[in-house]
PDB file of C-alpha atoms in Angstrom:
ATOM      1  CA  MET A   1     -66.486   8.717  51.489  1.00  0.00           C
ATOM      2  CA  THR A   2     -64.117   6.363  53.272  1.00  0.00           C
ATOM      3  CA  ARG A   3     -61.292   7.959  55.187  1.00  0.00           C
ATOM      4  CA  GLY A   4     -57.991   8.195  53.207  1.00  0.00           C
ATOM      5  CA  GLN A   5     -59.643   7.705  49.801  1.00  0.00           C
ATOM      6  CA  ILE A   6     -58.492   9.871  46.852  1.00  0.00           C
ATOM      7  CA  VAL A   7     -61.140  11.964  45.118  1.00  0.00           C
ATOM      8  CA  LEU A   8     -60.614  11.768  41.352  1.00  0.00           C
ATOM      9  CA  SER A   9     -62.028  15.235  40.632  1.00  0.00           C
ATOM     10  CA  ASP A  10     -59.339  16.818  42.853  1.00  0.00           C
ATOM     11  CA  LEU A  11     -56.665  14.924  40.951  1.00  0.00           C
ATOM     12  CA  VAL A  12     -58.029  16.021  37.565  1.00  0.00           C
ATOM     13  CA  PHE A  13     -58.264  19.629  38.787  1.00  0.00           C
ATOM     14  CA  GLY A  14     -54.637  19.486  39.972  1.00  0.00           C
ATOM     15  CA  ILE A  15     -53.444  18.011  36.661  1.00  0.00           C
ATOM     16  CA  VAL A  16     -55.309  20.682  34.664  1.00  0.00           C
ATOM     17  CA  ILE A  17     -53.709  23.499  36.687  1.00  0.00           C
ATOM     18  CA  PHE A  18     -50.311  21.882  36.342  1.00  0.00           C
ATOM     19  CA  LEU A  19     -50.752  21.507  32.556  1.00  0.00           C
ATOM     20  CA  ILE A  20     -51.801  25.159  32.199  1.00  0.00           C
ATOM     21  CA  LEU A  21     -48.707  26.290  34.100  1.00  0.00           C
ATOM     22  CA  MET A  22     -46.435  24.001  32.090  1.00  0.00           C
ATOM     23  CA  THR A  23     -47.910  25.156  28.767  1.00  0.00           C
ATOM     24  CA  THR A  24     -47.374  28.799  29.779  1.00  0.00           C
ATOM     25  CA  PHE A  25     -43.790  28.014  30.702  1.00  0.00           C
ATOM     26  CA  ILE A  26     -43.107  26.166  27.412  1.00  0.00           C
ATOM     27  CA  VAL A  27     -44.663  28.962  25.296  1.00  0.00           C
ATOM     28  CA  GLU A  28     -42.650  31.609  27.152  1.00  0.00           C
ATOM     29  CA  TRP A  29     -39.447  29.551  26.841  1.00  0.00           C
ATOM     30  CA  THR A  30     -39.912  29.160  23.074  1.00  0.00           C
ATOM     31  CA  ARG A  31     -40.594  32.904  22.743  1.00  0.00           C
ATOM     32  CA  LEU A  32     -37.414  33.720  24.670  1.00  0.00           C
ATOM     33  CA  ASN A  33     -35.371  31.473  22.383  1.00  0.00           C
ATOM     34  CA  GLY A  34     -36.809  33.269  19.366  1.00  0.00           C
ATOM     35  CA  ARG A  35     -35.887  36.628  20.879  1.00  0.00           C
ATOM     36  CA  LEU A  36     -32.357  35.426  21.564  1.00  0.00           C
ATOM     37  CA  GLU A  37     -31.928  34.384  17.924  1.00  0.00           C
ATOM     38  CA  ASP A  38     -33.291  37.786  16.829  1.00  0.00           C
ATOM     39  CA  LYS A  39     -30.798  39.501  19.098  1.00  0.00           C
ATOM     40  CA  ASN A  40     -27.950  37.508  17.541  1.00  0.00           C
ATOM     41  CA  THR A  41     -28.911  38.655  14.055  1.00  0.00           C
ATOM     42  CA  PHE A  42     -29.200  42.235  15.295  1.00  0.00           C
ATOM     43  CA  ASP A  43     -25.759  42.028  16.971  1.00  0.00           C
ATOM     44  CA  GLU A  44     -24.251  40.857  13.674  1.00  0.00           C
ATOM     45  CA  LEU A  45     -25.917  43.758  11.839  1.00  0.00           C
ATOM     46  CA  GLU A  46     -24.599  46.179  14.435  1.00  0.00           C
ATOM     47  CA  LEU A  47     -21.061  44.868  14.203  1.00  0.00           C
ATOM     48  CA  LEU A  48     -21.037  44.973  10.390  1.00  0.00           C
ATOM     49  CA  THR A  49     -22.456  48.507  10.357  1.00  0.00           C
ATOM     50  CA  PHE A  50     -19.691  49.756  12.656  1.00  0.00           C
ATOM     51  CA  GLN A  51     -17.020  47.943  10.624  1.00  0.00           C
ATOM     52  CA  ILE A  52     -18.362  49.406   7.363  1.00  0.00           C
ATOM     53  CA  ALA A  53     -18.498  52.916   8.833  1.00  0.00           C
ATOM     54  CA  ASP A  54     -14.896  52.609  10.034  1.00  0.00           C
ATOM     55  CA  LEU A  55     -13.764  51.237   6.682  1.00  0.00           C
ATOM     56  CA  LEU A  56     -15.399  54.051   4.758  1.00  0.00           C
ATOM     57  CA  ILE A  57     -14.293  57.004   6.855  1.00  0.00           C
ATOM     58  CA  LYS A  58     -10.923  55.963   8.252  1.00  0.00           C
ATOM     59  CA  GLN A  59      -8.943  54.630   5.296  1.00  0.00           C
ATOM     60  CA  PRO A  60      -8.539  55.386   1.587  1.00  0.00           C
ATOM     61  CA  GLY A  61      -9.402  51.918   0.282  1.00  0.00           C
ATOM     62  CA  THR A  62      -7.306  49.382  -1.572  1.00  0.00           C
ATOM     63  CA  PRO A  63      -5.689  50.313  -3.891  1.00  0.00           C
ATOM     64  CA  SER A  64      -5.445  53.767  -2.368  1.00  0.00           C
ATOM     65  CA  ASP A  65      -6.198  55.415  -5.723  1.00  0.00           C
ATOM     66  CA  TRP A  66      -9.093  53.101  -6.575  1.00  0.00           C
ATOM     67  CA  GLU A  67     -11.252  56.068  -7.625  1.00  0.00           C
ATOM     68  CA  THR A  68      -9.140  56.464 -10.778  1.00  0.00           C
ATOM     69  CA  SER A  69     -10.113  52.936 -11.815  1.00  0.00           C
ATOM     70  CA  PRO A  70     -13.143  51.769  -9.811  1.00  0.00           C
ATOM     71  CA  PRO A  71     -13.254  48.187 -11.229  1.00  0.00           C
ATOM     72  CA  THR A  72      -9.892  47.482  -9.551  1.00  0.00           C
ATOM     73  CA  VAL A  73     -11.148  48.250  -6.041  1.00  0.00           C
ATOM     74  CA  ASP A  74     -10.530  45.544  -3.436  1.00  0.00           C
ATOM     75  CA  VAL A  75     -11.580  47.380  -0.293  1.00  0.00           C
ATOM     76  CA  LEU A  76     -13.790  50.446  -0.327  1.00  0.00           C
ATOM     77  CA  GLY A  77     -12.635  53.509   1.532  1.00  0.00           C
ATOM     78  CA  LEU A  78     -13.538  57.169   1.195  1.00  0.00           C
ATOM     79  CA  ALA A  79     -10.969  58.859   3.400  1.00  0.00           C
ATOM     80  CA  GLU A  80      -8.043  61.011   2.420  1.00  0.00           C
ATOM     81  CA  THR A  81      -7.050  60.827   6.060  1.00  0.00           C
ATOM     82  CA  ASP A  82      -8.991  59.783   9.163  1.00  0.00           C
ATOM     83  CA  ARG A  83     -12.569  61.175   8.852  1.00  0.00           C
ATOM     84  CA  ILE A  84     -11.683  63.561   6.037  1.00  0.00           C
ATOM     85  CA  LEU A  85     -13.446  62.335   2.917  1.00  0.00           C
ATOM     86  CA  SER A  86     -12.102  62.609  -0.591  1.00  0.00           C
ATOM     87  CA  PRO A  87     -14.647  64.135  -3.024  1.00  0.00           C
ATOM     88  CA  ALA A  88     -13.188  62.018  -5.864  1.00  0.00           C
ATOM     89  CA  LYS A  89     -13.721  58.783  -3.901  1.00  0.00           C
ATOM     90  CA  VAL A  90     -17.241  59.844  -2.912  1.00  0.00           C
ATOM     91  CA  LEU A  91     -18.050  60.482  -6.570  1.00  0.00           C
ATOM     92  CA  ALA A  92     -16.543  57.118  -7.543  1.00  0.00           C
ATOM     93  CA  LEU A  93     -18.657  55.377  -4.886  1.00  0.00           C
ATOM     94  CA  GLN A  94     -21.767  57.039  -6.258  1.00  0.00           C
ATOM     95  CA  ASN A  95     -20.938  55.671  -9.709  1.00  0.00           C
ATOM     96  CA  LEU A  96     -20.675  52.101  -8.431  1.00  0.00           C
ATOM     97  CA  SER A  97     -23.899  50.141  -8.630  1.00  0.00           C
ATOM     98  CA  TYR A  98     -25.820  49.318  -5.445  1.00  0.00           C
ATOM     99  CA  ASP A  99     -25.109  45.590  -5.827  1.00  0.00           C
ATOM    100  CA  THR A 100     -21.395  46.168  -6.455  1.00  0.00           C
ATOM    101  CA  THR A 101     -21.192  48.286  -3.302  1.00  0.00           C
ATOM    102  CA  ARG A 102     -22.939  45.575  -1.276  1.00  0.00           C
ATOM    103  CA  THR A 103     -20.669  42.900  -2.730  1.00  0.00           C
ATOM    104  CA  LEU A 104     -17.523  44.925  -1.994  1.00  0.00           C
ATOM    105  CA  LEU A 105     -18.656  45.404   1.592  1.00  0.00           C
ATOM    106  CA  ASN A 106     -19.696  41.730   1.841  1.00  0.00           C
ATOM    107  CA  VAL A 107     -23.241  42.538   2.891  1.00  0.00           C
ATOM    108  CA  GLU A 108     -25.197  40.960   0.035  1.00  0.00           C
ATOM    109  CA  ARG A 109     -27.477  39.314   2.610  1.00  0.00           C
ATOM    110  CA  PHE A 110     -28.613  42.703   3.894  1.00  0.00           C
ATOM    111  CA  GLU A 111     -30.048  45.961   2.596  1.00  0.00           C
ATOM    112  CA  LEU A 112     -27.542  48.793   2.691  1.00  0.00           C
ATOM    113  CA  TYR A 113     -28.228  52.497   2.916  1.00  0.00           C
ATOM    114  CA  ILE A 114     -25.553  55.182   2.753  1.00  0.00           C
ATOM    115  CA  LEU A 115     -26.276  58.908   2.905  1.00  0.00           C
ATOM    116  CA  LEU A 116     -23.698  61.661   2.904  1.00  0.00           C
ATOM    117  CA  GLN A 117     -25.214  65.013   3.811  1.00  0.00           C
ATOM    118  CA  GLN A 118     -23.959  68.541   4.176  1.00  0.00           C
ATOM    119  CA  HIS A 119     -26.224  71.304   5.526  1.00  0.00           C
ATOM    120  CA  ASN A 120     -29.197  68.921   5.252  1.00  0.00           C
ATOM    121  CA  SER A 121     -28.760  68.367   1.532  1.00  0.00           C
ATOM    122  CA  ALA A 122     -27.709  64.971   0.208  1.00  0.00           C
ATOM    123  CA  ILE A 123     -24.364  64.677  -1.546  1.00  0.00           C
ATOM    124  CA  ILE A 124     -24.748  60.989  -2.244  1.00  0.00           C
ATOM    125  CA  GLU A 125     -27.506  58.540  -1.393  1.00  0.00           C
ATOM    126  CA  ILE A 126     -27.067  54.826  -2.011  1.00  0.00           C
ATOM    127  CA  GLY A 127     -29.941  52.396  -1.486  1.00  0.00           C
ATOM    128  CA  SER A 128     -33.241  53.314   0.090  1.00  0.00           C
ATOM    129  CA  VAL A 129     -34.225  54.196   3.642  1.00  0.00           C
ATOM    130  CA  PRO A 130     -34.721  50.884   5.460  1.00  0.00           C
ATOM    131  CA  THR A 131     -38.295  49.994   6.249  1.00  0.00           C
ATOM    132  CA  LYS A 132     -37.475  46.896   8.268  1.00  0.00           C
ATOM    133  CA  ARG A 133     -35.599  46.680  11.551  1.00  0.00           C
ATOM    134  CA  ALA A 134     -32.211  48.263  10.909  1.00  0.00           C
ATOM    135  CA  VAL A 135     -29.011  49.383  12.570  1.00  0.00           C
ATOM    136  CA  HIS A 136     -28.450  53.018  11.730  1.00  0.00           C
ATOM    137  CA  ILE A 137     -25.322  54.937  12.649  1.00  0.00           C
ATOM    138  CA  ARG A 138     -24.232  58.479  11.928  1.00  0.00           C
ATOM    139  CA  ARG A 139     -20.629  59.633  11.700  1.00  0.00           C
ATOM    140  CA  TYR A 140     -19.424  63.211  11.542  1.00  0.00           C
ATOM    141  CA  VAL A 141     -16.853  63.768   8.822  1.00  0.00           C
ATOM    142  CA  THR A 142     -15.194  66.542   6.872  1.00  0.00           C
ATOM    143  CA  TYR A 143     -16.120  66.799   3.214  1.00  0.00           C
ATOM    144  CA  ALA A 144     -14.744  69.555   0.984  1.00  0.00           C
ATOM    145  CA  ASN A 145     -13.415  71.350   4.082  1.00  0.00           C
ATOM    146  CA  LYS A 146     -16.867  71.509   5.691  1.00  0.00           C
ATOM    147  CA  GLN A 147     -18.545  69.349   8.279  1.00  0.00           C
ATOM    148  CA  ALA A 148     -20.826  66.653   6.886  1.00  0.00           C
ATOM    149  CA  THR A 149     -22.608  63.580   8.191  1.00  0.00           C
ATOM    150  CA  LEU A 150     -22.380  60.061   6.869  1.00  0.00           C
ATOM    151  CA  ASP A 151     -25.348  57.852   7.708  1.00  0.00           C
ATOM    152  CA  ILE A 152     -25.044  54.109   7.256  1.00  0.00           C
ATOM    153  CA  ALA A 153     -27.865  51.666   7.808  1.00  0.00           C
ATOM    154  CA  LEU A 154     -28.035  47.918   7.427  1.00  0.00           C
ATOM    155  CA  SER A 155     -31.274  46.018   7.579  1.00  0.00           C
ATOM    156  CA  GLU A 156     -32.544  42.519   6.943  1.00  0.00           C
ATOM    157  CA  GLN A 157     -33.849  41.770   3.469  1.00  0.00           C
TER     158      GLN A 157
ATOM    159  CA  MET B   1     -64.614  -2.347  47.491  1.00  0.00           C
ATOM    160  CA  LYS B   2     -62.470  -4.749  49.475  1.00  0.00           C
ATOM    161  CA  LYS B   3     -59.909  -3.452  51.949  1.00  0.00           C
ATOM    162  CA  GLY B   4     -56.464  -2.885  50.301  1.00  0.00           C
ATOM    163  CA  GLN B   5     -57.907  -2.931  46.762  1.00  0.00           C
ATOM    164  CA  ILE B   6     -57.177   0.036  44.427  1.00  0.00           C
ATOM    165  CA  SER B   7     -59.787   1.382  42.090  1.00  0.00           C
ATOM    166  CA  ILE B   8     -59.456   1.552  38.303  1.00  0.00           C
ATOM    167  CA  GLU B   9     -59.824   5.371  38.526  1.00  0.00           C
ATOM    168  CA  PHE B  10     -56.770   5.543  40.764  1.00  0.00           C
ATOM    169  CA  LEU B  11     -54.719   3.496  38.279  1.00  0.00           C
ATOM    170  CA  PHE B  12     -55.989   5.727  35.469  1.00  0.00           C
ATOM    171  CA  GLY B  13     -54.896   8.826  37.383  1.00  0.00           C
ATOM    172  CA  ILE B  14     -51.442   7.391  38.056  1.00  0.00           C
ATOM    173  CA  GLY B  15     -51.155   6.472  34.358  1.00  0.00           C
ATOM    174  CA  ILE B  16     -51.984  10.027  33.281  1.00  0.00           C
ATOM    175  CA  ILE B  17     -49.462  11.496  35.712  1.00  0.00           C
ATOM    176  CA  PHE B  18     -46.852   9.027  34.472  1.00  0.00           C
ATOM    177  CA  PHE B  19     -47.407  10.058  30.842  1.00  0.00           C
ATOM    178  CA  ILE B  20     -47.331  13.762  31.710  1.00  0.00           C
ATOM    179  CA  PHE B  21     -44.003  13.362  33.467  1.00  0.00           C
ATOM    180  CA  LEU B  22     -42.664  11.265  30.590  1.00  0.00           C
ATOM    181  CA  ALA B  23     -43.606  14.056  28.149  1.00  0.00           C
ATOM    182  CA  LEU B  24     -42.050  16.680  30.428  1.00  0.00           C
ATOM    183  CA  TRP B  25     -38.876  14.652  30.752  1.00  0.00           C
ATOM    184  CA  THR B  26     -38.605  14.375  26.951  1.00  0.00           C
ATOM    185  CA  PHE B  27     -39.237  18.123  26.594  1.00  0.00           C
ATOM    186  CA  THR B  28     -36.581  18.868  29.222  1.00  0.00           C
ATOM    187  CA  LEU B  29     -34.016  16.697  27.462  1.00  0.00           C
ATOM    188  CA  VAL B  30     -34.693  18.335  24.080  1.00  0.00           C
ATOM    189  CA  THR B  31     -34.619  21.844  25.616  1.00  0.00           C
ATOM    190  CA  GLN B  32     -31.452  21.113  27.558  1.00  0.00           C
ATOM    191  CA  ASP B  33     -29.722  19.882  24.407  1.00  0.00           C
ATOM    192  CA  ARG B  34     -30.880  22.947  22.457  1.00  0.00           C
ATOM    193  CA  SER B  35     -29.765  25.315  25.224  1.00  0.00           C
ATOM    194  CA  LEU B  36     -26.342  23.699  25.456  1.00  0.00           C
ATOM    195  CA  ARG B  37     -25.867  23.942  21.689  1.00  0.00           C
ATOM    196  CA  LEU B  38     -26.999  27.585  21.723  1.00  0.00           C
ATOM    197  CA  ASP B  39     -24.616  28.362  24.585  1.00  0.00           C
ATOM    198  CA  THR B  40     -21.689  26.765  22.724  1.00  0.00           C
ATOM    199  CA  SER B  41     -22.529  28.504  19.468  1.00  0.00           C
ATOM    200  CA  LEU B  42     -22.824  31.872  21.254  1.00  0.00           C
ATOM    201  CA  ARG B  43     -19.393  31.376  22.803  1.00  0.00           C
ATOM    202  CA  ILE B  44     -17.892  30.480  19.415  1.00  0.00           C
ATOM    203  CA  LYS B  45     -19.704  33.384  17.752  1.00  0.00           C
ATOM    204  CA  THR B  46     -18.205  35.795  20.309  1.00  0.00           C
ATOM    205  CA  GLU B  47     -14.740  34.390  19.590  1.00  0.00           C
ATOM    206  CA  CYS B  48     -15.332  34.663  15.839  1.00  0.00           C
ATOM    207  CA  THR B  49     -16.588  38.237  16.168  1.00  0.00           C
ATOM    208  CA  LYS B  50     -13.546  39.218  18.236  1.00  0.00           C
ATOM    209  CA  LEU B  51     -11.276  37.856  15.536  1.00  0.00           C
ATOM    210  CA  ALA B  52     -13.224  39.612  12.752  1.00  0.00           C
ATOM    211  CA  ASN B  53     -12.976  42.879  14.700  1.00  0.00           C
ATOM    212  CA  LEU B  54      -9.268  42.453  15.248  1.00  0.00           C
ATOM    213  CA  ILE B  55      -8.661  41.773  11.545  1.00  0.00           C
ATOM    214  CA  THR B  56     -10.617  44.914  10.597  1.00  0.00           C
ATOM    215  CA  TYR B  57      -8.797  46.925  13.275  1.00  0.00           C
ATOM    216  CA  THR B  58      -5.409  45.645  12.032  1.00  0.00           C
ATOM    217  CA  PHE B  59      -6.341  46.689   8.507  1.00  0.00           C
ATOM    218  CA  LEU B  60      -7.574  50.124   9.580  1.00  0.00           C
ATOM    219  CA  THR B  61      -4.649  50.981  11.805  1.00  0.00           C
ATOM    220  CA  ASN B  62      -1.874  49.320   9.762  1.00  0.00           C
ATOM    221  CA  THR B  63      -0.530  47.712  12.887  1.00  0.00           C
ATOM    222  CA  ALA B  64       0.484  44.265  14.117  1.00  0.00           C
ATOM    223  CA  HIS B  65      -1.309  42.307  16.819  1.00  0.00           C
ATOM    224  CA  THR B  66      -1.073  39.039  18.649  1.00  0.00           C
ATOM    225  CA  ALA B  67      -4.227  37.245  19.700  1.00  0.00           C
ATOM    226  CA  SER B  68      -5.294  33.808  20.715  1.00  0.00           C
ATOM    227  CA  SER B  69      -8.155  31.700  19.522  1.00  0.00           C
ATOM    228  CA  ALA B  70      -9.830  29.092  21.677  1.00  0.00           C
ATOM    229  CA  TYR B  71     -11.125  27.219  18.617  1.00  0.00           C
ATOM    230  CA  PRO B  72      -9.635  26.154  15.294  1.00  0.00           C
ATOM    231  CA  PHE B  73     -10.928  28.190  12.374  1.00  0.00           C
ATOM    232  CA  THR B  74     -10.699  28.744   8.634  1.00  0.00           C
ATOM    233  CA  ILE B  75     -10.487  32.062   6.842  1.00  0.00           C
ATOM    234  CA  VAL B  76     -12.063  31.816   3.407  1.00  0.00           C
ATOM    235  CA  ASN B  77     -10.719  34.942   1.753  1.00  0.00           C
ATOM    236  CA  THR B  78     -12.703  34.435  -1.454  1.00  0.00           C
ATOM    237  CA  SER B  79     -16.016  34.730   0.377  1.00  0.00           C
ATOM    238  CA  ARG B  80     -14.536  36.837   3.220  1.00  0.00           C
ATOM    239  CA  VAL B  81     -15.816  34.581   5.933  1.00  0.00           C
ATOM    240  CA  ILE B  82     -14.306  33.167   9.116  1.00  0.00           C
ATOM    241  CA  ILE B  83     -15.619  29.683   9.798  1.00  0.00           C
ATOM    242  CA  MET B  84     -15.233  28.572  13.387  1.00  0.00           C
ATOM    243  CA  ASP B  85     -16.761  25.187  14.150  1.00  0.00           C
ATOM    244  CA  THR B  86     -20.437  25.498  13.175  1.00  0.00           C
ATOM    245  CA  VAL B  87     -20.415  29.299  13.275  1.00  0.00           C
ATOM    246  CA  SER B  88     -19.342  31.781  10.637  1.00  0.00           C
ATOM    247  CA  CYS B  89     -18.891  35.534  10.642  1.00  0.00           C
ATOM    248  CA  SER B  90     -18.280  37.800   7.709  1.00  0.00           C
ATOM    249  CA  LEU B  91     -15.737  40.535   7.134  1.00  0.00           C
ATOM    250  CA  PRO B  92     -16.329  43.659   5.058  1.00  0.00           C
ATOM    251  CA  LEU B  93     -12.821  43.581   3.567  1.00  0.00           C
ATOM    252  CA  ASN B  94     -11.142  41.192   1.197  1.00  0.00           C
ATOM    253  CA  ALA B  95      -7.540  42.195   1.684  1.00  0.00           C
ATOM    254  CA  LEU B  96      -6.478  39.302   3.862  1.00  0.00           C
ATOM    255  CA  THR B  97      -4.844  35.916   3.660  1.00  0.00           C
ATOM    256  CA  GLY B  98      -6.887  32.758   3.980  1.00  0.00           C
ATOM    257  CA  GLY B  99      -6.101  29.355   5.398  1.00  0.00           C
ATOM    258  CA  ASN B 100      -6.745  26.872   8.160  1.00  0.00           C
ATOM    259  CA  PHE B 101      -5.638  27.747  11.654  1.00  0.00           C
ATOM    260  CA  SER B 102      -5.551  25.723  14.821  1.00  0.00           C
ATOM    261  CA  GLN B 103      -6.407  27.038  18.268  1.00  0.00           C
ATOM    262  CA  GLY B 104      -3.654  29.011  19.967  1.00  0.00           C
ATOM    263  CA  THR B 105      -1.656  32.134  19.315  1.00  0.00           C
ATOM    264  CA  LEU B 106      -2.195  34.159  16.151  1.00  0.00           C
ATOM    265  CA  HIS B 107      -0.138  36.953  14.653  1.00  0.00           C
ATOM    266  CA  LEU B 108      -1.836  39.599  12.564  1.00  0.00           C
ATOM    267  CA  HIS B 109       0.179  42.005  10.450  1.00  0.00           C
ATOM    268  CA  SER B 110      -0.914  44.661   8.049  1.00  0.00           C
ATOM    269  CA  ILE B 111       1.415  44.644   5.066  1.00  0.00           C
ATOM    270  CA  ALA B 112       0.730  47.176   2.310  1.00  0.00           C
ATOM    271  CA  SER B 113      -2.982  47.393   3.207  1.00  0.00           C
ATOM    272  CA  TYR B 114      -3.241  43.632   3.346  1.00  0.00           C
ATOM    273  CA  VAL B 115      -3.834  41.685   6.550  1.00  0.00           C
ATOM    274  CA  GLU B 116      -1.732  38.576   6.970  1.00  0.00           C
ATOM    275  CA  VAL B 117      -2.750  36.066   9.614  1.00  0.00           C
ATOM    276  CA  THR B 118      -0.108  33.561  10.728  1.00  0.00           C
ATOM    277  CA  GLN B 119       0.457  31.219  13.646  1.00  0.00           C
TER     278      GLN B 119
END
């Protein structure tokens, strides 16, 4: 071989290694973008779950006596006062259909699950336990003068 | 091979490298554009989320607040959505006023369990 001459096999070998590295980088980059979009959806779920929990346990709803005439409800709320739930409102919520509840809470795009429990027995259960990735939060409340827990979960459809 | 002459293999190699770099350059441009758009939409989404939170907080606490928005936005109270540029975020309550708002200072008041947003 003459001095200073390029060997083609070295060049091909170099290009192959470079292409492998670039492909790995592109695949990883695309995967990261996908994860970022997933995280955005999850953040939205999280935010809505917290807002729904606050709405349900911290205010009586609009109108404040909506339980006497459930079709007139504008904003759902179960509280008599902050974190003290009204049994009449809880009963009225149970009588609303699952789709109506989702529509009122503006979460038609998601699956909603609400469970109010006292001493490990369910007082109301709306929807079914999410099977897909979900945001699940538990709030401690007072129901009929006793401590109870309100579980709220939102998941993708 | 004469002195100073380049072989066809060498030209072929240079051609391949040229095409690889052309493809990489195109990929970089597309990725850069996508990343910039994602970055902008994330910033707007954060702004939209802050506003949605503040509206809910105003409703829950029956208080008044002043905030500022870096982007113009629309509140569609029928579908309970805040549309900010290409991003939208939903609100779980429908007791609020709708309308178009420009960027700048906002006033939020809770009047009889109803959130009014003005500028």
